[in-house]
Short mmCIF file of C-alpha atoms in Angstrom, two decimals:
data_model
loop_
_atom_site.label_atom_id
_atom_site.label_comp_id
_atom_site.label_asym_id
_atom_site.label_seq_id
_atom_site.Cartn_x
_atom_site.Cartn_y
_atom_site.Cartn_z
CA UNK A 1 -77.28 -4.00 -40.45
CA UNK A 2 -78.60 -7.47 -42.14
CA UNK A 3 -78.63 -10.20 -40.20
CA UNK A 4 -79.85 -13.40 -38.43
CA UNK A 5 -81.46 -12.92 -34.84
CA UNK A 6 -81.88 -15.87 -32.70
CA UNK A 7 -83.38 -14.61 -29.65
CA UNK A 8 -82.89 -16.67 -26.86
CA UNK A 9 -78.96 -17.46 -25.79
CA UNK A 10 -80.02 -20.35 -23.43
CA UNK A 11 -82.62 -22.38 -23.13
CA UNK A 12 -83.25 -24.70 -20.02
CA UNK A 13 -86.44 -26.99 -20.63
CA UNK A 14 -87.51 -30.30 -18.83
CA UNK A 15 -87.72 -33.50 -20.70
CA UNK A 16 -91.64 -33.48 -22.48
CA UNK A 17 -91.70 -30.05 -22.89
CA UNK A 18 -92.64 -27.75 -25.96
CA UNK A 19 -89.94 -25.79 -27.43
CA UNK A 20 -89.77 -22.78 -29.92
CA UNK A 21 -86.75 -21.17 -30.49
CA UNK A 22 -87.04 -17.57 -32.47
CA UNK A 23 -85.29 -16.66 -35.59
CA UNK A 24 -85.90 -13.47 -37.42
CA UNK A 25 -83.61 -12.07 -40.66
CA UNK A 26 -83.32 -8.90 -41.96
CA UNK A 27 -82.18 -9.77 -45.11
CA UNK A 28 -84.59 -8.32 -48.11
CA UNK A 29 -85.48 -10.35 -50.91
CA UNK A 30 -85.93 -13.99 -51.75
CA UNK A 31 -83.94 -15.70 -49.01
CA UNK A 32 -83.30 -19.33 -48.02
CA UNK A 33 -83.82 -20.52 -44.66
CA UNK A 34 -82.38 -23.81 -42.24
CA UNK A 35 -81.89 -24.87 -38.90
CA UNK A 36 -79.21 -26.59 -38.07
CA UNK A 37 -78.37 -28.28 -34.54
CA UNK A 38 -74.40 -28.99 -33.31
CA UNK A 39 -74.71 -31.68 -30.52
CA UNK A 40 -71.70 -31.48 -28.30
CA UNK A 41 -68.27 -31.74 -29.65
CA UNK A 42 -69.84 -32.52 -32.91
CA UNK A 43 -70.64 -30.67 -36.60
CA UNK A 44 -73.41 -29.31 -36.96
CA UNK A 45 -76.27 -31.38 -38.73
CA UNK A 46 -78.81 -30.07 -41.25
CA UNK A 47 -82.56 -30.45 -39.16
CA UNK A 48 -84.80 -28.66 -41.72
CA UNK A 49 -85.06 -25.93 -44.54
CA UNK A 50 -87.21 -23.95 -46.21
CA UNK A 51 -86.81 -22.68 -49.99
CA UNK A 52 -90.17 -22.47 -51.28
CA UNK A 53 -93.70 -23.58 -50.96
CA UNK A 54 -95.51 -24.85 -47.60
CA UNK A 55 -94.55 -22.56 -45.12
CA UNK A 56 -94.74 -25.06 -42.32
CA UNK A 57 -91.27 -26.98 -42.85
CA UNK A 58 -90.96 -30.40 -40.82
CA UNK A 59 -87.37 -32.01 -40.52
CA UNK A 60 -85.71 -34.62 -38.55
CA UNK A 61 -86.35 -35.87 -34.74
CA UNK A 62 -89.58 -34.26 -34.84
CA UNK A 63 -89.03 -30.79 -35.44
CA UNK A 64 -90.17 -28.17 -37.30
CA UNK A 65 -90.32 -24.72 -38.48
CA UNK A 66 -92.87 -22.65 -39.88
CA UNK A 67 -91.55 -19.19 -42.17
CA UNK A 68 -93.89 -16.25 -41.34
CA UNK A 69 -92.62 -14.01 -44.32
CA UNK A 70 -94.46 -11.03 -43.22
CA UNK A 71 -92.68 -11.47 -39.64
CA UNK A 72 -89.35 -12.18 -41.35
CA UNK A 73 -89.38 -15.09 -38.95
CA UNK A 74 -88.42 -18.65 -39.07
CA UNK A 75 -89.10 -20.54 -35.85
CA UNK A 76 -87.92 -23.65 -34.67
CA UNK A 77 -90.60 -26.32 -32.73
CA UNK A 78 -90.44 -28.83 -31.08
CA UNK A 79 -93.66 -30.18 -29.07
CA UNK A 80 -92.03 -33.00 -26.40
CA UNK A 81 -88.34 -32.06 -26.27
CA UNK A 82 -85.93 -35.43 -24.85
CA UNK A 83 -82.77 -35.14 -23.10
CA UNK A 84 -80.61 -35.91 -26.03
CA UNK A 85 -82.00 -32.71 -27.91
CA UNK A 86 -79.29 -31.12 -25.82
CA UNK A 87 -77.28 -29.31 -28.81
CA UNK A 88 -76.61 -25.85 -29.94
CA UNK A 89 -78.97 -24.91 -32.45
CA UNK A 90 -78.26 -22.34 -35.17
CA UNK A 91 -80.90 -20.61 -37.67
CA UNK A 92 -79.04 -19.76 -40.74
CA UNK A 93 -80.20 -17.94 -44.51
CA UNK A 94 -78.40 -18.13 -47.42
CA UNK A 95 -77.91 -15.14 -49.76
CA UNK A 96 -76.24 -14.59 -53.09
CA UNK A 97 -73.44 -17.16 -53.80
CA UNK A 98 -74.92 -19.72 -51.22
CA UNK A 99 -73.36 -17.47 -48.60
CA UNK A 100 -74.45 -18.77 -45.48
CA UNK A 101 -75.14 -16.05 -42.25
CA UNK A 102 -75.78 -17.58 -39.20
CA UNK A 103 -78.00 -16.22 -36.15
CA UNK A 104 -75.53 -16.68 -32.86
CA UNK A 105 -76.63 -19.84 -32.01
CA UNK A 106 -79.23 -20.82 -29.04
CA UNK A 107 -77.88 -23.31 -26.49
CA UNK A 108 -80.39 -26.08 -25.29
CA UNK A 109 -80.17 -28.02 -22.10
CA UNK A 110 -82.89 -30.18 -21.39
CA UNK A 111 -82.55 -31.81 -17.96
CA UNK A 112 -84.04 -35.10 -17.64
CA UNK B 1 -67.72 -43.10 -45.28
CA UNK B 2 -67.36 -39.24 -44.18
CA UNK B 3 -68.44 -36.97 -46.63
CA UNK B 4 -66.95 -33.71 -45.87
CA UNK B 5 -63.84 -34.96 -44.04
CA UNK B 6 -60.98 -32.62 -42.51
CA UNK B 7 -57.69 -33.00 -41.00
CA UNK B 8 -56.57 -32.87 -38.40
CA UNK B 9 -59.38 -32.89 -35.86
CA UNK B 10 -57.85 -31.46 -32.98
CA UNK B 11 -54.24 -28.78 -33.39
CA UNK B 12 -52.74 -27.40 -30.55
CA UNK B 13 -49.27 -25.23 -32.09
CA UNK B 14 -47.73 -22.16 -30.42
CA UNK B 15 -48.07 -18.63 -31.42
CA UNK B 16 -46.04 -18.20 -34.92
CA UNK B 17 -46.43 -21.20 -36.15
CA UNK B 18 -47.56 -21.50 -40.24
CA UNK B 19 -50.02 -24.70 -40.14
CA UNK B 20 -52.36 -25.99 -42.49
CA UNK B 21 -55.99 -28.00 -42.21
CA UNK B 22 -56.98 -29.91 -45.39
CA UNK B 23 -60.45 -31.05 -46.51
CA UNK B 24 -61.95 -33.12 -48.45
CA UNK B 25 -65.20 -33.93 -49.72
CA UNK B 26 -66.68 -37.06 -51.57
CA UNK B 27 -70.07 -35.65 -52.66
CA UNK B 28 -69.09 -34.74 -56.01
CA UNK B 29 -69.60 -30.53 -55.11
CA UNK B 30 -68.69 -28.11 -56.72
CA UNK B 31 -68.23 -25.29 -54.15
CA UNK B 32 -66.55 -25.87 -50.46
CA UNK B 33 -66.47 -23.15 -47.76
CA UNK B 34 -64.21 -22.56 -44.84
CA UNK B 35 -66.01 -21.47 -41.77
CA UNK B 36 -64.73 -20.18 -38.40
CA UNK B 37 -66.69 -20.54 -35.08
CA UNK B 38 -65.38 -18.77 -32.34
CA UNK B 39 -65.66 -19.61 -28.53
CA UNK B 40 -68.85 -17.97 -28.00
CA UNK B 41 -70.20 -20.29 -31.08
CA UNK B 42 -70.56 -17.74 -33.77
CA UNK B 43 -70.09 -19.25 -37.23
CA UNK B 44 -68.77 -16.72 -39.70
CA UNK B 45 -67.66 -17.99 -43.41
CA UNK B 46 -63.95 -17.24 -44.66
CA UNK B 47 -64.21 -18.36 -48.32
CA UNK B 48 -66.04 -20.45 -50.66
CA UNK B 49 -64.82 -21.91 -53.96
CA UNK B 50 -66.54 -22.99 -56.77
CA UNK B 51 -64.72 -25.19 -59.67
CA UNK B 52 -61.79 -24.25 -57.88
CA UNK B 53 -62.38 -20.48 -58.39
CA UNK B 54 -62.74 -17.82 -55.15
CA UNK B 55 -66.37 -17.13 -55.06
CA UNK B 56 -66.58 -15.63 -51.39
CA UNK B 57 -63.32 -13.70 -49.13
CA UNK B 58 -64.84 -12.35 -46.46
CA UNK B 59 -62.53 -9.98 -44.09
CA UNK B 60 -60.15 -12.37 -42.46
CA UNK B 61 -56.03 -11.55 -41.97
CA UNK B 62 -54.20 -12.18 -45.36
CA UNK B 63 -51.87 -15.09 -43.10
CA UNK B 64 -54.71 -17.47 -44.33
CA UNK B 65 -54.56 -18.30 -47.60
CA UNK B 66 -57.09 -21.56 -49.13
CA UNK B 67 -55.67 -23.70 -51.56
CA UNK B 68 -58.24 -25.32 -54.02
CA UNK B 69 -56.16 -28.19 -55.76
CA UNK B 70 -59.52 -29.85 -57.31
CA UNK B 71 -62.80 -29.06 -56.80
CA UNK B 72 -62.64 -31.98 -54.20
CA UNK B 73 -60.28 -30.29 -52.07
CA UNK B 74 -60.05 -26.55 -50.45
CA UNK B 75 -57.21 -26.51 -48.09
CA UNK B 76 -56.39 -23.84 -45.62
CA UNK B 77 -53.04 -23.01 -44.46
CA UNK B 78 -52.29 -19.99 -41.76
CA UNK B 79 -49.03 -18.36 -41.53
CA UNK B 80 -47.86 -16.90 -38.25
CA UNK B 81 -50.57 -17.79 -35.86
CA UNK B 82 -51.94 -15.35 -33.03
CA UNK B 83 -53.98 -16.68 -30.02
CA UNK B 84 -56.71 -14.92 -31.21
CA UNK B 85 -56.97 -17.58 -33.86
CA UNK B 86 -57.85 -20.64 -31.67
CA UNK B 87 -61.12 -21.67 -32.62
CA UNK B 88 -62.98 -24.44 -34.60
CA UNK B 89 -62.71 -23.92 -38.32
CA UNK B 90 -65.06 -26.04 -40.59
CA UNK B 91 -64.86 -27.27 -43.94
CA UNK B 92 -68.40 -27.77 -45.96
CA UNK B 93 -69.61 -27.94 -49.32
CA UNK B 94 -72.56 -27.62 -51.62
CA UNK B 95 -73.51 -28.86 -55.01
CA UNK B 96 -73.45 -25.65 -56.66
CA UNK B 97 -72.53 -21.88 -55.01
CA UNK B 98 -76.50 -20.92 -56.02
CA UNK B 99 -78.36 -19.86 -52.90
CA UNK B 100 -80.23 -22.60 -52.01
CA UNK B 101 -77.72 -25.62 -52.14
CA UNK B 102 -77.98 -27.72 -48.75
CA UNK B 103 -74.59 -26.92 -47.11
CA UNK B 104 -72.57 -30.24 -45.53
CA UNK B 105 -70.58 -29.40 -43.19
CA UNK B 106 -67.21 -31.32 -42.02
CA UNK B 107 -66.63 -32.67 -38.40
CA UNK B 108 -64.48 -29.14 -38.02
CA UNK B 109 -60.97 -29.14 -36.89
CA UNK B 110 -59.98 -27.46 -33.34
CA UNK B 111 -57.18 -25.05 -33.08
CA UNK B 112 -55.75 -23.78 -29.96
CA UNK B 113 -52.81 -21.48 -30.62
CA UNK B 114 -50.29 -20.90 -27.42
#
């Protein structure tokens, strides 16, 4: 079935640490790609996208993503994570009609 | 001021109950969506609208029914509520339905059905 793979449920870092969070699709075609991140109680917030072009996508608070077409990945960096990164963070592609399939979200906790 | 703003935030209503949630959105978009995030997080879309017109129904229960006054509004009202429809639902919009269009989302509105 298509969809939107985020591969790690929880993720428990230290302050300064690198992250990467995994995406992968399985949606054919021309596809549009985001992150977005849902601190706490809170809506979730646009952090980057990628429609076209450079492949290497940088966004807000320092992260960014890099689209490895042949991988049908989308990854999500980070090289010094901080305490208040501590969110839910959701990969997400958008098909026909802007219809927006979201992986199942990777929790962050980053202990200070 | 809020872009994509809903009402109410938080609902609490027992089982049977016919509520509604409105949004609204001050970007000048054409096309607002109703998602649904259950309590494990998962984010599925309901419906989009675009001028108004149903662009997207995915499966959900015919007891909710959105409401698309203007293109600034997409309402969504549920009749007889079950507990299994506790969850956050969020409002968002885009400046066109193509694929591509940065999504905003609201602050999402919290339903807890008793």
């Amino acid at each position: 079935a298509q969809s939107v793979s985020q591969h790690n449920h929880h993720v428990i870092l230290s302050e300064a640490a690198s992250l990467e969070l995994g995406c992968n699709y399985s949606y054919g075609g021309t596809v549009n790609l985001f992150w977005y991140v849902q601190y706490p109680g809170q809506h979730l917030q646009l952090l980057l996208k990628y429609f076209s072009g450079d492949p290497l996508v940088k966004g807000i608070k320092g992260f960014e993503a890099e689209f490895i077409k042949s991988k049908f990945s989308f990854n999500l960096r980070k090289p010094s994570v901080q305490w208040s990164d501590t969110a839910e963070y959701f990969c997400a592609v958008t098909l026909n009609n802007n219809d927006m399939r979201f992986g199942a979200g990777t929790r962050l906790t980053v202990k200070p | 001021d809020t872009a994509v703003s809903q009402t109410p935030k938080y609902l609490v209503t027992q089982m049977g109950n016919d509520k509604s949630i409105k949004c609204e959105q001050n970007l000048g978009h054409d096309t607002m969506y109703w998602y649904k995030q259950d309590s494990k997080k998962f984010l599925k879309i309901m419906f989009s609208y675009n001028n108004k017109e149903l662009i997207i129904n995915e499966t959900v229960p015919n007891r909710f029914s959105p409401k698309s006054p203007d293109k600034a509004h997409l309402n969504l009202h549920i009749n007889s509520l079950e507990l299994g429809d506790s969850a956050v639902y969020f409002c968002a919009s885009s400046r066109g339905e193509a694929s591509g269009n940065t999504i905003y989302f609201g602050e999402g509105s919290w339903l807890t059905v008793v």
